[in-house]
Tab-separated table of C-alpha atoms in Angstrom:
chain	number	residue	atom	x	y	z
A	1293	UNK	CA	-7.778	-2.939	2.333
A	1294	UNK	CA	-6.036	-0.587	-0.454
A	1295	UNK	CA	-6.640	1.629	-3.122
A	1296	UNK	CA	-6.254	-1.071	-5.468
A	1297	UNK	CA	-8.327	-3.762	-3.893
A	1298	UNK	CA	-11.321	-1.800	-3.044
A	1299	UNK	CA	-11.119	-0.090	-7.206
A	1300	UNK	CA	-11.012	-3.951	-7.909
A	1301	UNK	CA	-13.977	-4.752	-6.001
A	1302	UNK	CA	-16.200	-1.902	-7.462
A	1303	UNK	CA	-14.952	-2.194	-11.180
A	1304	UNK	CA	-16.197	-6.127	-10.389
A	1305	UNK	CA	-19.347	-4.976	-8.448
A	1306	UNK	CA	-19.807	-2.506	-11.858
A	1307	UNK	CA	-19.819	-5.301	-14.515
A	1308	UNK	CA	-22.113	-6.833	-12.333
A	1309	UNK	CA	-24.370	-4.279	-12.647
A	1310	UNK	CA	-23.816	-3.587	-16.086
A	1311	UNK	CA	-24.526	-7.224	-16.723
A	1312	UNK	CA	-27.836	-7.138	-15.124
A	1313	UNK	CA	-29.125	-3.641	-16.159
A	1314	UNK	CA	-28.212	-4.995	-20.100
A	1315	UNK	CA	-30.639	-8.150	-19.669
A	1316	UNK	CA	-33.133	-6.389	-17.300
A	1317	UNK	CA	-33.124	-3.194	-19.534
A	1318	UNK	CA	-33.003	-4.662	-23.454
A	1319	UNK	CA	-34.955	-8.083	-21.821
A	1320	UNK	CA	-32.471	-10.298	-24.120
A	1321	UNK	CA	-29.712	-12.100	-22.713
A	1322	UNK	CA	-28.337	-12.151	-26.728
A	1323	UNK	CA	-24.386	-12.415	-26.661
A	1324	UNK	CA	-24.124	-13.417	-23.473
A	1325	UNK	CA	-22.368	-16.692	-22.403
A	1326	UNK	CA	-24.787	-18.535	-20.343
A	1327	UNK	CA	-21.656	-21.330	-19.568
A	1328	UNK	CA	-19.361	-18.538	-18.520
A	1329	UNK	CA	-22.438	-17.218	-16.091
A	1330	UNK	CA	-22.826	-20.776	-14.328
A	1331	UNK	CA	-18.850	-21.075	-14.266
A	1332	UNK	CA	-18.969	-17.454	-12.086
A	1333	UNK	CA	-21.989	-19.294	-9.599
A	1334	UNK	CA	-20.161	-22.344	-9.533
A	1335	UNK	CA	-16.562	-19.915	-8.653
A	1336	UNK	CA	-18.231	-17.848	-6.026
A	1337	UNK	CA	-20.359	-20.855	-4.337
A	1338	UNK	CA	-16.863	-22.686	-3.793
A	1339	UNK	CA	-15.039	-19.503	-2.825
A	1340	UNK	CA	-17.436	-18.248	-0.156
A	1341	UNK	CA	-18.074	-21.022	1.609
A	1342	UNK	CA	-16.596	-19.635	4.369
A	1343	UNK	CA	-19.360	-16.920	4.567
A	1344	UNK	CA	-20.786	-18.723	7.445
A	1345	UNK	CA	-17.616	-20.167	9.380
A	1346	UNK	CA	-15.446	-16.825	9.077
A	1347	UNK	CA	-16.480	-12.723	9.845
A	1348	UNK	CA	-14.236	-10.778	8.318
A	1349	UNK	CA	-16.306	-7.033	8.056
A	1350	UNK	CA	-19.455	-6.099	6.924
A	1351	UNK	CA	-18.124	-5.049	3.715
A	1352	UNK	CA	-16.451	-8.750	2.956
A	1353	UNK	CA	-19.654	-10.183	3.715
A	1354	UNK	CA	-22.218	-8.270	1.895
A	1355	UNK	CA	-20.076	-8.356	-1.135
A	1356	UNK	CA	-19.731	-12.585	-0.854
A	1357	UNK	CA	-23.998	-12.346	-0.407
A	1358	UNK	CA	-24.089	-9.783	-3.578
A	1359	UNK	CA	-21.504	-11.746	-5.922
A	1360	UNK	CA	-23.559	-15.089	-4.662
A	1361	UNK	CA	-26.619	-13.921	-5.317
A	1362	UNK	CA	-26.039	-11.881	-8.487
A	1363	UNK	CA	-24.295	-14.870	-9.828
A	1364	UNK	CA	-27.708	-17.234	-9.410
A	1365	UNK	CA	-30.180	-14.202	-10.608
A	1366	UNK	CA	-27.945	-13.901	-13.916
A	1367	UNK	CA	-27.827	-17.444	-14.675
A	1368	UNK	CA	-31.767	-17.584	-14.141
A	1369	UNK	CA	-32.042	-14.754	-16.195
A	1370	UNK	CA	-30.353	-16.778	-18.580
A	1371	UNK	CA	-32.053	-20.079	-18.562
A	1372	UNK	CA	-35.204	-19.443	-17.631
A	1373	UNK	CA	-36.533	-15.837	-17.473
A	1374	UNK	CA	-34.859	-14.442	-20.917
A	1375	UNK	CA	-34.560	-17.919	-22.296
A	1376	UNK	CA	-36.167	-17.320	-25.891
A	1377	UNK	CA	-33.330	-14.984	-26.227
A	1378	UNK	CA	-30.608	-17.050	-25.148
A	1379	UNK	CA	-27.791	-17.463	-27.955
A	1380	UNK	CA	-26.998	-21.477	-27.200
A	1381	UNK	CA	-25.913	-21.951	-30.772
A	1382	UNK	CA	-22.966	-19.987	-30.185
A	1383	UNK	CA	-22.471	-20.630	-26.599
A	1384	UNK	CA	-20.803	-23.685	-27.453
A	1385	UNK	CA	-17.574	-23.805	-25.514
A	1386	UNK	CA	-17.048	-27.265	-23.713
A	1387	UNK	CA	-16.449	-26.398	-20.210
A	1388	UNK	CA	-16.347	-29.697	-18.683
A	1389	UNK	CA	-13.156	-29.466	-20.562
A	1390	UNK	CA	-12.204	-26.381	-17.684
A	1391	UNK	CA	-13.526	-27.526	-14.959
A	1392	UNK	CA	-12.007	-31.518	-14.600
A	1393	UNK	CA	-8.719	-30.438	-15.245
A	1394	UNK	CA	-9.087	-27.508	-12.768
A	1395	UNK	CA	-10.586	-29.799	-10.080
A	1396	UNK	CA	-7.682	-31.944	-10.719
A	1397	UNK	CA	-5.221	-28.848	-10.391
A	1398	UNK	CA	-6.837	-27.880	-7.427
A	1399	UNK	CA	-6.468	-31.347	-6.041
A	1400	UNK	CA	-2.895	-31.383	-6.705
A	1401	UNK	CA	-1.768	-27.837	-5.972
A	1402	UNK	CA	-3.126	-26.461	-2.855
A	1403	UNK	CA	-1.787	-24.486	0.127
A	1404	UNK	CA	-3.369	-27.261	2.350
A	1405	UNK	CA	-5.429	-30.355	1.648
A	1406	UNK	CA	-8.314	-29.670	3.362
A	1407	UNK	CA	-12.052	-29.521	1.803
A	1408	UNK	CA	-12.738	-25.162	2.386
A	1409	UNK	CA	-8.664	-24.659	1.209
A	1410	UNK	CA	-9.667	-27.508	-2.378
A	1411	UNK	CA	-12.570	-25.481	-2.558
A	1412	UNK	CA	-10.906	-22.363	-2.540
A	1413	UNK	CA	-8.127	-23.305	-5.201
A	1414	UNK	CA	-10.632	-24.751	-7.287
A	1415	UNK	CA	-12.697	-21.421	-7.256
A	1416	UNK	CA	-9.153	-19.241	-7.594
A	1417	UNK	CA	-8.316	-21.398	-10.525
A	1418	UNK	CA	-11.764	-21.905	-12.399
A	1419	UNK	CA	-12.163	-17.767	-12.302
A	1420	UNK	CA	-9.036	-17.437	-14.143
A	1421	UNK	CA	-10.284	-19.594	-17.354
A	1422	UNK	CA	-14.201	-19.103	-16.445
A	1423	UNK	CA	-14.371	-15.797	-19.428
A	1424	UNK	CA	-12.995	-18.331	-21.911
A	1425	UNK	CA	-16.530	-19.555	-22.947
A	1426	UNK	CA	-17.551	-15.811	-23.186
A	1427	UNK	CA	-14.970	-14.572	-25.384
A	1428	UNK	CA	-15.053	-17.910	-27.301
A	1429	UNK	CA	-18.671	-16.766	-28.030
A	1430	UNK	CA	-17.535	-13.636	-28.945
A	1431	UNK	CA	-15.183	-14.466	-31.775
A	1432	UNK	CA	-17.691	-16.942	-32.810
A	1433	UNK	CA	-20.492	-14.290	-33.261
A	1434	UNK	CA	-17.584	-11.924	-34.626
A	1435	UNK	CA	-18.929	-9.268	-32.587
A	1436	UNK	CA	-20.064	-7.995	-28.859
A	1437	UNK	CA	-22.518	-5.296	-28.314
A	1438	UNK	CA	-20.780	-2.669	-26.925
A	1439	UNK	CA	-22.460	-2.574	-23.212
A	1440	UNK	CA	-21.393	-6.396	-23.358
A	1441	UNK	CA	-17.897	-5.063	-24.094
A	1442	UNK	CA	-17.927	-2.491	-21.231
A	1443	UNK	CA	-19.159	-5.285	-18.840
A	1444	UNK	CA	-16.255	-7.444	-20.339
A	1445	UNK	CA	-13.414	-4.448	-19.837
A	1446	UNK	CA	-14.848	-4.230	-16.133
A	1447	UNK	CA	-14.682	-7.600	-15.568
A	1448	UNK	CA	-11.129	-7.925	-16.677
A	1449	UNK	CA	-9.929	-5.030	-14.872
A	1450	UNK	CA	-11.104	-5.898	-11.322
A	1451	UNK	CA	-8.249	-8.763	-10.984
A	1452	UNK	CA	-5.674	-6.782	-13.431
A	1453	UNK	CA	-6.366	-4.471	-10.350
A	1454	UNK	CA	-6.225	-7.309	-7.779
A	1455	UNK	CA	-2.568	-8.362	-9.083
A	1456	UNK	CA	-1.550	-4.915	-8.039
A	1457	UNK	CA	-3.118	-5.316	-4.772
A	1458	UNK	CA	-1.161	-8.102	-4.382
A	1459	UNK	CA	2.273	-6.312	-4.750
A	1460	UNK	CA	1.371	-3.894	-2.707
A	1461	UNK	CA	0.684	-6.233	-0.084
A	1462	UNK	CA	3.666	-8.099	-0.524
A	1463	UNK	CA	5.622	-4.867	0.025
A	1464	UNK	CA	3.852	-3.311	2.657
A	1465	UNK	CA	1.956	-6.103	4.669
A	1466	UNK	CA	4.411	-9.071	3.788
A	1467	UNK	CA	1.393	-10.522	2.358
A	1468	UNK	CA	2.080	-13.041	-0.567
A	1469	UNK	CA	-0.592	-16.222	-1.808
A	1470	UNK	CA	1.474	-17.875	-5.617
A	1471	UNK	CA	-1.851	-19.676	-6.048
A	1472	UNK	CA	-3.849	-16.210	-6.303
A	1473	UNK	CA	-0.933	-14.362	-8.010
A	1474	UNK	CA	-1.101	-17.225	-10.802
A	1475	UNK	CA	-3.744	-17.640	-11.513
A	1476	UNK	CA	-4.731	-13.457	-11.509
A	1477	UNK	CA	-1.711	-13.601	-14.003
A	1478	UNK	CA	-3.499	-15.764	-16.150
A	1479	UNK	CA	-6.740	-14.182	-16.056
A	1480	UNK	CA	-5.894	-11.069	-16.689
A	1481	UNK	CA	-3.680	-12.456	-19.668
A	1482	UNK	CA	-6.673	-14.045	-21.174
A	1483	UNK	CA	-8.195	-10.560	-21.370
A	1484	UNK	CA	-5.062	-8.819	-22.768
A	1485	UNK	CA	-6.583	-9.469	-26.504
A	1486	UNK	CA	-10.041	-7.672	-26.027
A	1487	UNK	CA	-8.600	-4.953	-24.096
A	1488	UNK	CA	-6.176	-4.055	-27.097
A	1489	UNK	CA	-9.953	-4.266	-29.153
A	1490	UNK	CA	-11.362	-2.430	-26.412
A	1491	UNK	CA	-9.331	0.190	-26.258
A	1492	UNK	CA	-8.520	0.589	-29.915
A	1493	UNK	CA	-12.322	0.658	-30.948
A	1494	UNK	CA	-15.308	0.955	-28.813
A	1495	UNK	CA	-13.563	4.081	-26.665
A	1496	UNK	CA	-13.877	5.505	-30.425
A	1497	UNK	CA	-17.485	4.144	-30.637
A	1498	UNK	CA	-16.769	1.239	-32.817
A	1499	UNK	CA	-18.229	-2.070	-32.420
A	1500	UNK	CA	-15.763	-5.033	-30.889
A	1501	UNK	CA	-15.629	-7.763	-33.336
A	1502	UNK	CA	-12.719	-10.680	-32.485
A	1503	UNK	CA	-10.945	-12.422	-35.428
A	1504	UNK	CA	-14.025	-15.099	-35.768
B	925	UNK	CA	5.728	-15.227	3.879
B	926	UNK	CA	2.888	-17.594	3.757
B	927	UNK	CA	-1.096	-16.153	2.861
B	928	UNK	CA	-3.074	-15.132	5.786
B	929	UNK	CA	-4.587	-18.219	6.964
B	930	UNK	CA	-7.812	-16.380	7.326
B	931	UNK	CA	-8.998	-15.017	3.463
B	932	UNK	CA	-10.415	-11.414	3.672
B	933	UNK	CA	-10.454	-11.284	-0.148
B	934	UNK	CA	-13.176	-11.359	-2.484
């Protein structure tokens, strides 16, 4: 564990939070992409798999049982509990269009063809395009309250922080995974737009609103 | 310098 990695892990754990405490607080789920919330499940359910084969620490584990079980209370928020409030006429972003050619990528490019390691690379790759329905909502609305925009900078900074775990685990522990480093690239790149919005306007307590 | 086999990231 570093510096980097475990900043990562709590700016992730934070938009989490912030993510919950916005529906549970306002009770409205308005703005939020409910397709981007059910990519996340779908990303940690494949990625932690190995929650019952493998003990890493306590830490490892109770964050895989948090992300899991965050993931499934925010998509129920979504669907069921907040539903009246749900936005689906904006939440329009085809994501069978994400996830057949990233389960064909994952097929194709792995680190070993085996079901957990598919899994895995499937997971690694549908995080990096799973925001795209959320900030496709975004432009479409023209505008993101600002506590969705802090839960959106959080989320974008945990694996902006993860790519610099990853150099300094290639330096210091000879650690080095392309697939992760890749597709973290990519990720974070997709964010690169709202954090120049993000920075530039709701730090001086404007509202976000993407080129619609 | 191949990943660690076992994954102890999130």
């Amino acid at each position: 564990m570093n510096i980097f990695r475990l900043v990562g892990d709590m700016s992730h754990l934070l938009a989490i939070i912030i993510l919950l405490m916005k529906m549970w607080k306002s009770r409205s789920v308005a703005g939020i992409s409910g397709k981007s919330q059910i990519l996340f499940a779908i990303v940690f359910t494949t990625r932690y798999l190995d929650l019952f084969t493998s003990f890493v620490s306590i830490y490892n584990t109770s964050m895989k049982v948090f992300f899991i079980g965050t993931s499934y209370v925010t998509v129920y928020f979504i669907y069921q509990h907040f539903k009246p409030t749900y936005d689906s006429n904006h939440d329009t972003f085809r994501v069978e269009f994400l996830i057949v050619p990233v389960g064909g990528l994952a097929f194709l490019v792995n680190h070993e063809f085996s079901l957990l390691e598919i899994l895995w690379t499937f997971s690694i790759y549908l995080e990096s395009v799973a925001i795209l329905p959320q900030l496709f909502m975004v432009s479409k609305t023209g505008e993101a309250e600002s506590i969705t925009s802090h839960y959106l900078f959080a989320l974008g900074s945990y694996r902006a922080l993860y790519l610099l775990n990853w150099i300094y685990r290639y330096y210091f522990e000879g650690f080095f995974d392309l697939i992760a480093v890749v597709a973290g690239c990519v990720q974070t790149i997709l964010y690169c737009d709202f954090f120049y919005l993000y920075i530039t306007k709701v730090l001086k307590g404007k509202k976000i609103s993407l080129p619609a | 310098k191949k990943e660690a086999r076992v994954k102890d990231e999130l």
